[in-house]
PDB file of C-alpha atoms in Angstrom:
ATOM      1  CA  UNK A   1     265.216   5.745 -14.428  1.00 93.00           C
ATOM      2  CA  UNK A   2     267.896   7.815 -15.769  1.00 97.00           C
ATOM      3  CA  UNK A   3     270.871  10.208 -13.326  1.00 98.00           C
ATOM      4  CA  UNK A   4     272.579  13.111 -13.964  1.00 98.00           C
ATOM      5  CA  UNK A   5     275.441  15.104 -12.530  1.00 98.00           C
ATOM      6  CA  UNK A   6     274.873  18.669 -12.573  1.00 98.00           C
ATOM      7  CA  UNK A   7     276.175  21.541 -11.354  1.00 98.00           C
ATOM      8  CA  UNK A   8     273.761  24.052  -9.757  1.00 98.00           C
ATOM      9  CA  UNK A   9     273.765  26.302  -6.767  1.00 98.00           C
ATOM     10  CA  UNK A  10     272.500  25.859  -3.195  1.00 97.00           C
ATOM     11  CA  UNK A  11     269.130  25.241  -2.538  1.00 97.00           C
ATOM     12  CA  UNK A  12     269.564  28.363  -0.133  1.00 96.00           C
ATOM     13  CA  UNK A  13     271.178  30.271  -2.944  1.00 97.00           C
ATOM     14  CA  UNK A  14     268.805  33.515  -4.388  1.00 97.00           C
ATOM     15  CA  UNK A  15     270.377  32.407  -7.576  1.00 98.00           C
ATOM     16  CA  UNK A  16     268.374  29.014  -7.527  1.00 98.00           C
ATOM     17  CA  UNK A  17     265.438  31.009  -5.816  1.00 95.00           C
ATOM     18  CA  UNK A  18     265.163  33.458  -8.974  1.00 95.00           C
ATOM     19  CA  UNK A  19     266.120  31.116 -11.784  1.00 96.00           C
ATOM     20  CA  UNK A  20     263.077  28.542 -10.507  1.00 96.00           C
ATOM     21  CA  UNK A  21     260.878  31.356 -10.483  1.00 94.00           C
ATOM     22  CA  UNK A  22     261.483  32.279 -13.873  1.00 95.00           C
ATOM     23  CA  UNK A  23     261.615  28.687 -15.093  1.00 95.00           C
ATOM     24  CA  UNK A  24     258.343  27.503 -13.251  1.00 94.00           C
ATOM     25  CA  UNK A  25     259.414  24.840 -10.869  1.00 95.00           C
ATOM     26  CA  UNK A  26     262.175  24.261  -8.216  1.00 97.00           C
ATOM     27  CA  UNK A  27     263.959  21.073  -9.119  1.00 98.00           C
ATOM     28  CA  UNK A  28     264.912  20.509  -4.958  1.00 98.00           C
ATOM     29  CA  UNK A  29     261.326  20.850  -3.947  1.00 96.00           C
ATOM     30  CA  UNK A  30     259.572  19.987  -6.979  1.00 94.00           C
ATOM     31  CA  UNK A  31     257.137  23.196  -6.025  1.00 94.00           C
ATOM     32  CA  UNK A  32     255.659  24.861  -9.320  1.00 93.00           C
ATOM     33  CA  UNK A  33     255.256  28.140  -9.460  1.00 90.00           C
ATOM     34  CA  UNK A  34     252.598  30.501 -11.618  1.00 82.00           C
ATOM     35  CA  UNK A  35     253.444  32.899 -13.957  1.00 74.00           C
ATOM     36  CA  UNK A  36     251.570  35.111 -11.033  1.00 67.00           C
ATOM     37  CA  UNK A  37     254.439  34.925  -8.765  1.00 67.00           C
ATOM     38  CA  UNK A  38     257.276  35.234 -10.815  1.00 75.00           C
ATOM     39  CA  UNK A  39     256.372  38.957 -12.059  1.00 76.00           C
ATOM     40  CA  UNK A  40     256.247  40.414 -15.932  1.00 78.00           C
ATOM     41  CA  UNK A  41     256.535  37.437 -18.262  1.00 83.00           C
ATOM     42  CA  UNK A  42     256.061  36.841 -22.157  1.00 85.00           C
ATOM     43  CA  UNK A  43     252.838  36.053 -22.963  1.00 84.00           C
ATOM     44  CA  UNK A  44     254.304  32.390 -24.133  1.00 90.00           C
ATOM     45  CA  UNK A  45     256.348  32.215 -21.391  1.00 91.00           C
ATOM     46  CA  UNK A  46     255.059  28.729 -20.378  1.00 90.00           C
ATOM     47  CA  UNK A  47     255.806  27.531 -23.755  1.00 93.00           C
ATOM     48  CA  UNK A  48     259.564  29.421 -24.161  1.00 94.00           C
ATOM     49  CA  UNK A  49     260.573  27.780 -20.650  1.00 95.00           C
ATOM     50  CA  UNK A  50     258.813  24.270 -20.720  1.00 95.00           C
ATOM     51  CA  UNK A  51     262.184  22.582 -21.636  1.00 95.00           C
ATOM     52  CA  UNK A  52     264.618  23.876 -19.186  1.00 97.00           C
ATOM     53  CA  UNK A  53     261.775  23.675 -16.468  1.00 96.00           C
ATOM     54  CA  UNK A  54     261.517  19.910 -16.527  1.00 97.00           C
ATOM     55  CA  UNK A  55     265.256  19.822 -16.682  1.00 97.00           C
ATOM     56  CA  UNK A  56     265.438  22.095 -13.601  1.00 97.00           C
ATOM     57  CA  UNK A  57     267.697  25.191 -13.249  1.00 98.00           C
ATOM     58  CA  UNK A  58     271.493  23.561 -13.740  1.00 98.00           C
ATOM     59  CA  UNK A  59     274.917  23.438 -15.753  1.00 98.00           C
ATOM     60  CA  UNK A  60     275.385  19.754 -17.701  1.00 98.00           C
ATOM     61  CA  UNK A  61     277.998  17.751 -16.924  1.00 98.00           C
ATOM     62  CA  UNK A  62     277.268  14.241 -16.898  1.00 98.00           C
ATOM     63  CA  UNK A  63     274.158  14.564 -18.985  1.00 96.00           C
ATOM     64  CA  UNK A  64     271.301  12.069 -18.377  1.00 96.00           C
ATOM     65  CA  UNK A  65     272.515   8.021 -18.455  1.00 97.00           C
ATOM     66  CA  UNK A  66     270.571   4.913 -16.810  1.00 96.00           C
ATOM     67  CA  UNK A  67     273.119   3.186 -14.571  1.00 98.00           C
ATOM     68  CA  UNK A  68     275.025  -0.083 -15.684  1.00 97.00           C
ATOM     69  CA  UNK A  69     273.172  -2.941 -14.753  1.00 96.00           C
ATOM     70  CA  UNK A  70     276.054  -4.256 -11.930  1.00 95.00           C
ATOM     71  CA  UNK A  71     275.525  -0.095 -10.281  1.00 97.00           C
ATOM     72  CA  UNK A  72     272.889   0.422  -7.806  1.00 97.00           C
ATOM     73  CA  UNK A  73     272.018   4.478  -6.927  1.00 98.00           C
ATOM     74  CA  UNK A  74     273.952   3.860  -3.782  1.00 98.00           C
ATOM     75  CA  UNK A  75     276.668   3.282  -5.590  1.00 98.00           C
ATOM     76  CA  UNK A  76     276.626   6.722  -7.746  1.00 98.00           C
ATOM     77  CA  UNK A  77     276.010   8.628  -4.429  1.00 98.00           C
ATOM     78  CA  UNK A  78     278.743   6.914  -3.322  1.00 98.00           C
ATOM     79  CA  UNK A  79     281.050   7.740  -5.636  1.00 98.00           C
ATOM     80  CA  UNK A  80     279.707  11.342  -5.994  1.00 98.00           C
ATOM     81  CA  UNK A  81     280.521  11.877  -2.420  1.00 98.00           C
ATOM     82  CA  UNK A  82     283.875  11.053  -2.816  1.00 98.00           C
ATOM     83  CA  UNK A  83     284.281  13.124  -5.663  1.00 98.00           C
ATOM     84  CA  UNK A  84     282.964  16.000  -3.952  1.00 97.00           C
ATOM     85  CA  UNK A  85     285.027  15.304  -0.643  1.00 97.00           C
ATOM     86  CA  UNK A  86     288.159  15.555  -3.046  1.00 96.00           C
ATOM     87  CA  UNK A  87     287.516  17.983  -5.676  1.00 97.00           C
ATOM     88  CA  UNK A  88     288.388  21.821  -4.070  1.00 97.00           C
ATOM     89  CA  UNK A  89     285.015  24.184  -4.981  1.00 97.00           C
ATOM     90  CA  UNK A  90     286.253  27.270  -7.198  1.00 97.00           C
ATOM     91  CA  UNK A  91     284.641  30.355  -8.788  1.00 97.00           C
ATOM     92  CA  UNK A  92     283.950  31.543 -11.986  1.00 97.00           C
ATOM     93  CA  UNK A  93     285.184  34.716 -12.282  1.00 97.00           C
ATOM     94  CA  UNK A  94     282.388  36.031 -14.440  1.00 98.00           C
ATOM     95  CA  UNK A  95     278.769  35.094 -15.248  1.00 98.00           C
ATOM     96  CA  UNK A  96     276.999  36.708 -17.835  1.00 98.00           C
ATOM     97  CA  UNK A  97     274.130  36.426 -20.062  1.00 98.00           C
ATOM     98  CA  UNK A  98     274.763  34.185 -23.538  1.00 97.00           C
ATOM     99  CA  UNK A  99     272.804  33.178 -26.573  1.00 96.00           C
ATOM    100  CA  UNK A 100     273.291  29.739 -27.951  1.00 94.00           C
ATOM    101  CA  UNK A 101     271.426  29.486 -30.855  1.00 93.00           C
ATOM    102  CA  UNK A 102     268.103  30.150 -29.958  1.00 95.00           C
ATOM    103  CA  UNK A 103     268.158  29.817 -26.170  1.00 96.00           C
ATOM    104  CA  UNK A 104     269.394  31.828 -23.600  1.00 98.00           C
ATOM    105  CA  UNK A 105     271.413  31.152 -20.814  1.00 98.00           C
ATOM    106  CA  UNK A 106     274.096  32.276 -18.262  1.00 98.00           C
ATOM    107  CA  UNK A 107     277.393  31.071 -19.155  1.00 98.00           C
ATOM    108  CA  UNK A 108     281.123  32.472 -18.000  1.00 98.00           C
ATOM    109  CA  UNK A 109     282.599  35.407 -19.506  1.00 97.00           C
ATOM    110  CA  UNK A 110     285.567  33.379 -21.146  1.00 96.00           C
ATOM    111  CA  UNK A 111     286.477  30.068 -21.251  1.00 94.00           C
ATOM    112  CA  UNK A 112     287.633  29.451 -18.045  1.00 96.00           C
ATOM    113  CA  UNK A 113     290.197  26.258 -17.498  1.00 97.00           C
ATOM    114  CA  UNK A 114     289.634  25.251 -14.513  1.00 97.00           C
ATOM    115  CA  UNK A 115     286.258  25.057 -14.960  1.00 98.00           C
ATOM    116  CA  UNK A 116     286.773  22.936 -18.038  1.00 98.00           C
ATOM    117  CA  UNK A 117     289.026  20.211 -16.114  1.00 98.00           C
ATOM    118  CA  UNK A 118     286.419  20.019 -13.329  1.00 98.00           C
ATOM    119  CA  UNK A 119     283.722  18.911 -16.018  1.00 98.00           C
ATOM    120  CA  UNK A 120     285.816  16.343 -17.845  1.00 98.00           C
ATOM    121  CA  UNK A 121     286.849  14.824 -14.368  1.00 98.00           C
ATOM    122  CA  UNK A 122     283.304  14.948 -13.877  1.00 98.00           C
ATOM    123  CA  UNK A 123     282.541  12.963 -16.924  1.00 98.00           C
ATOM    124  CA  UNK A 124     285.840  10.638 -16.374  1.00 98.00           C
ATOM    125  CA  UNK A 125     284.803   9.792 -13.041  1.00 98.00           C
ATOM    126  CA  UNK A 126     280.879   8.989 -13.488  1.00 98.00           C
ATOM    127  CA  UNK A 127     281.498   6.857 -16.747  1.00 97.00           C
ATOM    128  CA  UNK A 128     282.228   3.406 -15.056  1.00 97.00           C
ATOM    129  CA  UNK A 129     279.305   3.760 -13.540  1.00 98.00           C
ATOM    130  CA  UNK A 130     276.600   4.542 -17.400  1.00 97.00           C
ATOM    131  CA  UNK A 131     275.008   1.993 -18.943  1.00 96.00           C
ATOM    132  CA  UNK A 132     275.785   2.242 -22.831  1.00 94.00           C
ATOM    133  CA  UNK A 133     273.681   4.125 -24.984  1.00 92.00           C
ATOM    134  CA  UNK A 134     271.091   2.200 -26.602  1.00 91.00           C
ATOM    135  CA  UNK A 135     270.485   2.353 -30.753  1.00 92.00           C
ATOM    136  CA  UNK A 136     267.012   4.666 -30.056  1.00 90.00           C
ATOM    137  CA  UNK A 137     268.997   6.939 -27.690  1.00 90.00           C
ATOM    138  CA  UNK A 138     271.951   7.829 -30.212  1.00 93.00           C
ATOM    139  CA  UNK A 139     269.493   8.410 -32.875  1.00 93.00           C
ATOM    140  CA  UNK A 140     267.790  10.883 -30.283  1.00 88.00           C
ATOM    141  CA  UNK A 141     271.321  13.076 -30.985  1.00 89.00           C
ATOM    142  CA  UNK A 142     270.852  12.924 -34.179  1.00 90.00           C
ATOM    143  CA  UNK A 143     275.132  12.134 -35.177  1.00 91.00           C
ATOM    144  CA  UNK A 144     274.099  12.797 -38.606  1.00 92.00           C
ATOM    145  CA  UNK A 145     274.627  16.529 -37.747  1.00 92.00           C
ATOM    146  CA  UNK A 146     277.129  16.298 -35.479  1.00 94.00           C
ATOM    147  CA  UNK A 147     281.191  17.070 -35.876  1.00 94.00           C
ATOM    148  CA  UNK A 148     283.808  14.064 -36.018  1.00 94.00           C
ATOM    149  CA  UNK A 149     284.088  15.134 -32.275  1.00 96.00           C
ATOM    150  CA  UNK A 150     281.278  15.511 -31.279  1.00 94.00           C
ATOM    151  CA  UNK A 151     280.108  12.211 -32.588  1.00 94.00           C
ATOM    152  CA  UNK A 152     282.958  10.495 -31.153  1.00 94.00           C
ATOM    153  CA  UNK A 153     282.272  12.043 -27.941  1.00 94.00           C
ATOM    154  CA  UNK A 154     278.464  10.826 -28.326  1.00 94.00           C
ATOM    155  CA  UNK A 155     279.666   7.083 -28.885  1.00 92.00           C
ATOM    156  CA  UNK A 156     282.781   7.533 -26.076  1.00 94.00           C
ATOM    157  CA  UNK A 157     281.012   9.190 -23.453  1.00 96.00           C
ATOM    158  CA  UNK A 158     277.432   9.012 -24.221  1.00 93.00           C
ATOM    159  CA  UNK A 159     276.975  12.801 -24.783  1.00 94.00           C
ATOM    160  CA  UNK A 160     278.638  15.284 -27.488  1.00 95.00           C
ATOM    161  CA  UNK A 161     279.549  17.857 -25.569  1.00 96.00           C
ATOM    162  CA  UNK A 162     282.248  16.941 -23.184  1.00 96.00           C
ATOM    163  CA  UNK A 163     286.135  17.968 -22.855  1.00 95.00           C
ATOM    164  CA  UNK A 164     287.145  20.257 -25.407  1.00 95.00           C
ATOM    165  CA  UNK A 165     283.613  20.741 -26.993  1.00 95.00           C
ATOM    166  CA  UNK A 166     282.193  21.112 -23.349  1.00 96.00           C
ATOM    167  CA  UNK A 167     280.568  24.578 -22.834  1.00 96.00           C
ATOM    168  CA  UNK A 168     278.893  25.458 -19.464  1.00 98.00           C
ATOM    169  CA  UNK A 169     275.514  27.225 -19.665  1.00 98.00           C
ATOM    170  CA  UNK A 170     272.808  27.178 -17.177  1.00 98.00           C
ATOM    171  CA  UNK A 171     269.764  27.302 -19.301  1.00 98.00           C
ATOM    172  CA  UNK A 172     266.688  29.618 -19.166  1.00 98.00           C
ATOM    173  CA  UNK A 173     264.998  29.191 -22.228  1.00 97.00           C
ATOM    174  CA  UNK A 174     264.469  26.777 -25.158  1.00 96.00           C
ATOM    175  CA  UNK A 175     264.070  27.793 -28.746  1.00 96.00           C
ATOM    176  CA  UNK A 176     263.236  31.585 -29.030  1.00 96.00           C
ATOM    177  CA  UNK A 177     261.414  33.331 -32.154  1.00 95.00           C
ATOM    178  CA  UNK A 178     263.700  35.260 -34.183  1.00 95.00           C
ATOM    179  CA  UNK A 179     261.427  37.726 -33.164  1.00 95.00           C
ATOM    180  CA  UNK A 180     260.872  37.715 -29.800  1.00 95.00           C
ATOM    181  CA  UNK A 181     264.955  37.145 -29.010  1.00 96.00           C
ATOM    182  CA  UNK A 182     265.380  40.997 -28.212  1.00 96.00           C
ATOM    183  CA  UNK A 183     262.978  41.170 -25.940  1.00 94.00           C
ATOM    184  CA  UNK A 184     263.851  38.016 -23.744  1.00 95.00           C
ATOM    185  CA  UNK A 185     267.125  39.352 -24.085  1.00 96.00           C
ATOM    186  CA  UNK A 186     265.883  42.537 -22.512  1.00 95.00           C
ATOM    187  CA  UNK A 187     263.900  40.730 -19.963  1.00 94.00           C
ATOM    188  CA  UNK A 188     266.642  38.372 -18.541  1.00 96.00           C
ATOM    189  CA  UNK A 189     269.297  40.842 -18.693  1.00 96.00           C
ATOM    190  CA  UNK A 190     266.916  42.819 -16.085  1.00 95.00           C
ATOM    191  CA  UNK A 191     265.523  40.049 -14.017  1.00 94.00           C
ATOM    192  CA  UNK A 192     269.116  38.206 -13.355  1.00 97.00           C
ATOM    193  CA  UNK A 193     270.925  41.890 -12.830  1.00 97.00           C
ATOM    194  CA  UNK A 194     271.830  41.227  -9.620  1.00 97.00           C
ATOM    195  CA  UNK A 195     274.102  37.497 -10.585  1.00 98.00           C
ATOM    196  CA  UNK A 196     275.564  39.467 -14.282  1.00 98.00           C
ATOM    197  CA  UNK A 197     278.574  40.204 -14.291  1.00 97.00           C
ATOM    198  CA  UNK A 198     279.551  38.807 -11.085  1.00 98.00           C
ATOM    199  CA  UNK A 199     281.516  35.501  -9.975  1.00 98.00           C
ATOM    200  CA  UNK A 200     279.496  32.258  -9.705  1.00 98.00           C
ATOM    201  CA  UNK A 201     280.677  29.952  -6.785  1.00 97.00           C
ATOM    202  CA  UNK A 202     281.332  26.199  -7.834  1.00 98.00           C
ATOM    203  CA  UNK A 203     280.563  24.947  -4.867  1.00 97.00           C
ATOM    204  CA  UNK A 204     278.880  21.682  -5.051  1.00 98.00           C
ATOM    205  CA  UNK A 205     277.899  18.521  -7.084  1.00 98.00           C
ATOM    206  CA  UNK A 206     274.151  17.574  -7.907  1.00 98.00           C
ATOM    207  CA  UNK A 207     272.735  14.114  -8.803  1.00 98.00           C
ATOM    208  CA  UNK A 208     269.945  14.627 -10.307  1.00 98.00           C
ATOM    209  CA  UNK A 209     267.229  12.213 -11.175  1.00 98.00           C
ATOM    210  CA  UNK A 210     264.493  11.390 -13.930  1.00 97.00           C
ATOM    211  CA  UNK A 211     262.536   8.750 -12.327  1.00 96.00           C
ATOM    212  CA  UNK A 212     261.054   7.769 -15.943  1.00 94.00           C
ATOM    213  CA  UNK A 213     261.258   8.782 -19.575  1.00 91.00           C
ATOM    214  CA  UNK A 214     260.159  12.586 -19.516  1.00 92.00           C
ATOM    215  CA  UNK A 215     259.204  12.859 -16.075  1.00 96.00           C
ATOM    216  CA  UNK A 216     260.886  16.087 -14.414  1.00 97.00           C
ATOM    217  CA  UNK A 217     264.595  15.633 -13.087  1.00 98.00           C
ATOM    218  CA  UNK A 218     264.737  16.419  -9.488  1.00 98.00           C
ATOM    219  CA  UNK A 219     267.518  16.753  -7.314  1.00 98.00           C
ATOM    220  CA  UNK A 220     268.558  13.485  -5.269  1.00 98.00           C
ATOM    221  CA  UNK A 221     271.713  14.730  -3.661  1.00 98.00           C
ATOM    222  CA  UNK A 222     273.474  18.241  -3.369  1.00 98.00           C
ATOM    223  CA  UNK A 223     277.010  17.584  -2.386  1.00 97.00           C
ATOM    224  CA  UNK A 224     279.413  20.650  -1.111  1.00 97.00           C
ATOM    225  CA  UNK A 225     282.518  20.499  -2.463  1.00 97.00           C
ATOM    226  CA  UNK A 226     285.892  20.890  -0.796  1.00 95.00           C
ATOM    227  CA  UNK A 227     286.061  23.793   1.526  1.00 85.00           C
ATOM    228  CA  UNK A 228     282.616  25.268   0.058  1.00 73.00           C
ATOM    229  CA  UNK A 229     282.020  27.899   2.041  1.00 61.00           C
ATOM    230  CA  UNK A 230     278.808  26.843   4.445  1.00 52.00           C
TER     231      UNK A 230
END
């Protein structure tokens, strides 16, 4: 069984509404949707969103870590409601679409700092609680084509992209064809009109869960953060 902390919006939110549409599944409910009821899709639509859908719609920011072997779960939700009690919930001022490579996903307009000190106090907080990485799971990462940072990062903090190399993104695709990267382009830009361009409330914490090895991570606890707006 592995955790995560994650950032993503209100179950209530029509942000989480539309992005589990798109991806297939609704990581609080664990409801799958059809291509049927999510409206004009690419024809390998199941195939361009199959990562990010077992992930469920979310920003990284403790990524995926089995707990230390002294750390029950009641412990992390412990700790996570703490956090959340004491951390003050913020906006990004902007949201808009990005393309990392070959995926796609909504990520801030500019870098945004205090954004960037709420995920490394994130990852600070959570790491007393992560089991070290085993041999097979850094090998997964594959440090070989990593930076010096990012590889000390991987072997400090069990993930590569935290503190300075940290970049939020809320993913919606995985790898896209060369040539088929316009069109998704096109498609998202359209179907997530209504949350481009426009501030994205950080309002709460999410522990996600992956009850075994590449089973779909669900959400276990959504925590509001100090004076969220209900």
């Amino acid at each position: 069984m592995r955790y995560a902390l994650y950032f993503t919006p209100p179950k209530t939110d029509p942000l989480t509404a539309l992005a589990a549409r798109w991806l297939g599944r609704d990581a609080f409910s664990n409801e799958i949707f059809s291509d049927k009821a999510i409206g004009v899709v690419p024809e390998n639509h199941a195939e361009v969103t199959a990562d990010p859908r077992r992930y469920g719609f979310h920003a990284t920011l403790k990524a995926p870590f089995e707990l230390a072997s002294s750390v029950t779960e009641r412990d992390l939700l412990d700790v996570a409601a703490d956090f959340a009690a004491r951390t003050p919930a913020f906006a990004i001022p902007e949201l808009v679409l990005g393309q990392l490579g070959q995926f796609f996903a909504l990520v801030p307009g500019a870098v945004y700092p205090t954004l960037q000190d709420f995920a490394a106090r994130v990852v600070k907080t959570f790491e007393p609680l992560r089991a070290a990485l085993s041999e097979a799971d850094i090998a997964r990462r594959k440090p070989e084509g990593l930076s010096e940072a990012e590889r000390a990062n991987l072997l400090r903090w069990g993930y590569p992209y935290v503190n300075d190399e940290f970049r939020f993104h809320m993913t919606l695709t995985g790898k896209v064809a060369a040539e088929q990267q316009a069109g998704i382009h096109d498609l998202l830009r359209d179907r997530f009109a209504d949350h481009i361009g426009k501030p994205l409330d950080i309002s709460g914490l999410a522990v996600f869960v992956e009850e075994e090895r590449g089973a779909p991570f669900t959400v276990r606890s959504w925590l509001p953060l100090a004076d969220a707006q209900k």
